[in-house]
Coordinates of C-alpha atoms in Angstrom, one line a residue:
M414 CA 146.5 89.3 120.1
D415 CA 144.1 86.5 120.9
D416 CA 140.6 86.2 119.6
E417 CA 139.0 87.3 122.9
C418 CA 141.1 90.5 123.1
G419 CA 140.4 91.3 119.4
I420 CA 136.6 90.9 119.9
L421 CA 136.7 93.1 122.9
I422 CA 138.6 95.8 121.0
I423 CA 136.1 95.7 118.1
K424 CA 133.2 96.0 120.5
I425 CA 134.7 98.9 122.2
A426 CA 135.5 100.6 118.9
F427 CA 131.9 100.2 117.7
S428 CA 130.7 101.5 121.1
L429 CA 133.0 104.6 121.0
F430 CA 132.3 105.4 117.4
L431 CA 128.5 105.4 117.7
G432 CA 128.6 106.9 121.2
I433 CA 130.6 109.9 120.0
L434 CA 128.6 110.3 116.8
F435 CA 125.2 110.3 118.4
L436 CA 125.9 112.0 121.7
Q437 CA 127.6 114.9 120.0
S438 CA 124.7 115.2 117.5
G439 CA 122.0 114.8 120.1
L440 CA 123.5 117.1 122.7
D441 CA 124.1 119.7 120.0
K442 CA 120.4 119.7 119.4
V443 CA 119.7 120.0 123.1
F444 CA 122.1 122.9 123.7
N445 CA 121.5 124.7 120.4
Y446 CA 117.8 123.8 120.1
K447 CA 116.6 127.2 118.8
D448 CA 119.3 127.4 116.1
N449 CA 118.8 123.8 115.0
L450 CA 115.0 124.2 114.9
E451 CA 115.2 127.3 112.8
W452 CA 117.7 125.7 110.3
L453 CA 115.5 122.6 110.1
K454 CA 112.4 124.6 109.5
G455 CA 114.1 126.2 106.5
H456 CA 115.5 122.8 105.4
F457 CA 112.0 121.2 105.4
A458 CA 110.0 124.2 104.3
Q459 CA 109.1 122.8 100.9
S460 CA 108.6 119.2 102.0
P461 CA 105.5 117.4 103.3
L462 CA 107.1 117.4 106.7
A463 CA 107.2 121.2 107.1
K464 CA 104.4 121.3 109.7
I465 CA 105.9 118.7 112.0
V466 CA 109.5 119.9 112.2
P467 CA 109.4 120.7 116.0
F468 CA 108.1 117.1 116.7
M469 CA 110.7 115.6 114.4
V470 CA 113.5 117.6 116.2
L471 CA 112.3 116.3 119.6
K472 CA 112.0 112.8 118.3
I473 CA 115.5 112.6 116.7
T474 CA 117.1 114.4 119.6
I475 CA 115.8 111.7 122.0
L476 CA 116.8 108.9 119.6
E477 CA 120.3 110.3 119.1
V478 CA 120.9 110.9 122.9
L479 CA 119.7 107.4 123.7
A480 CA 121.7 105.8 120.9
G481 CA 124.8 107.6 122.0
A482 CA 124.3 106.8 125.7
F483 CA 123.6 103.1 125.2
S484 CA 126.5 102.9 122.8
L485 CA 128.9 104.5 125.3
L486 CA 127.6 102.2 128.0
G487 CA 128.5 99.4 125.6
V488 CA 132.2 100.1 126.5
Y489 CA 131.5 99.1 130.1
G490 CA 129.2 96.3 129.0
S491 CA 131.9 94.9 126.7
I492 CA 134.5 94.9 129.5
V493 CA 132.2 93.1 131.9
Q494 CA 131.0 90.7 129.1
N495 CA 127.4 92.0 129.0
D496 CA 126.6 93.1 125.5
I497 CA 123.0 94.4 126.0
F498 CA 124.0 98.1 126.1
L499 CA 125.9 97.9 122.8
E500 CA 123.1 95.8 121.2
I501 CA 120.5 98.4 122.3
G502 CA 122.8 101.2 121.1
L503 CA 123.1 99.5 117.7
I504 CA 119.3 99.1 117.3
I505 CA 118.6 102.7 118.3
S506 CA 121.4 103.9 116.1
A507 CA 119.9 102.1 113.1
G508 CA 116.5 103.6 113.8
S509 CA 118.0 107.1 114.2
L510 CA 119.8 106.8 110.9
I511 CA 116.7 105.5 109.1
A512 CA 114.7 108.4 110.5
L513 CA 117.4 110.9 109.4
F514 CA 117.6 109.3 105.9
F515 CA 113.9 109.5 105.5
G516 CA 113.9 113.2 106.4
Q517 CA 116.7 114.0 104.1
R518 CA 115.0 112.2 101.2
M519 CA 111.7 114.0 101.9
A520 CA 113.6 117.3 101.9
K521 CA 115.1 116.3 98.6
D522 CA 118.5 116.6 100.1
Y523 CA 120.0 113.7 98.3
A524 CA 123.6 114.5 99.1
G525 CA 122.7 114.7 102.8
A526 CA 120.9 111.4 102.6
G527 CA 123.9 109.8 100.8
G528 CA 126.2 111.1 103.6
L529 CA 124.3 109.0 106.1
V530 CA 125.0 105.8 104.2
P531 CA 128.5 105.2 105.6
Y532 CA 127.2 105.6 109.2
F533 CA 124.4 103.1 108.4
I534 CA 126.9 100.6 107.0
V535 CA 129.0 100.9 110.2
T536 CA 125.9 100.3 112.3
I537 CA 124.8 97.3 110.3
L538 CA 128.3 95.9 110.4
G539 CA 128.2 96.3 114.1
M540 CA 125.0 94.3 114.3
V541 CA 126.4 91.6 112.1
F542 CA 129.5 91.4 114.2
M543 CA 127.5 91.1 117.4
M544 CA 125.5 88.3 115.9
A545 CA 128.6 86.4 115.0
A546 CA 130.6 87.2 118.1

């Protein structure tokens, strides 16, 4: 495998991974909004964020759907040698994960916050790779 082919495969892998991760999560919030909202109201009931849960759900849903869509568009962009979709997907993914991490910490769900760290590492590695490629 030559370098160009290897770089393309890595870009597509980042695009698919983040696209699947965030589109599934975001679309689950769209199609199961009521159930997600009720669960999150309970999750944040004892936190300073309790009163703004509906706003947070809307915000994170939009971020996740955008992160997933741009990341999946990154597959096409990588093939036609235009990295802007993947780059935008990586940026929105990082923002989404930071927002989720903040929420988990505020809810004192430290295990949940810790579970986000591997996804954040993958996202940052994707950014570093794109800077170096």
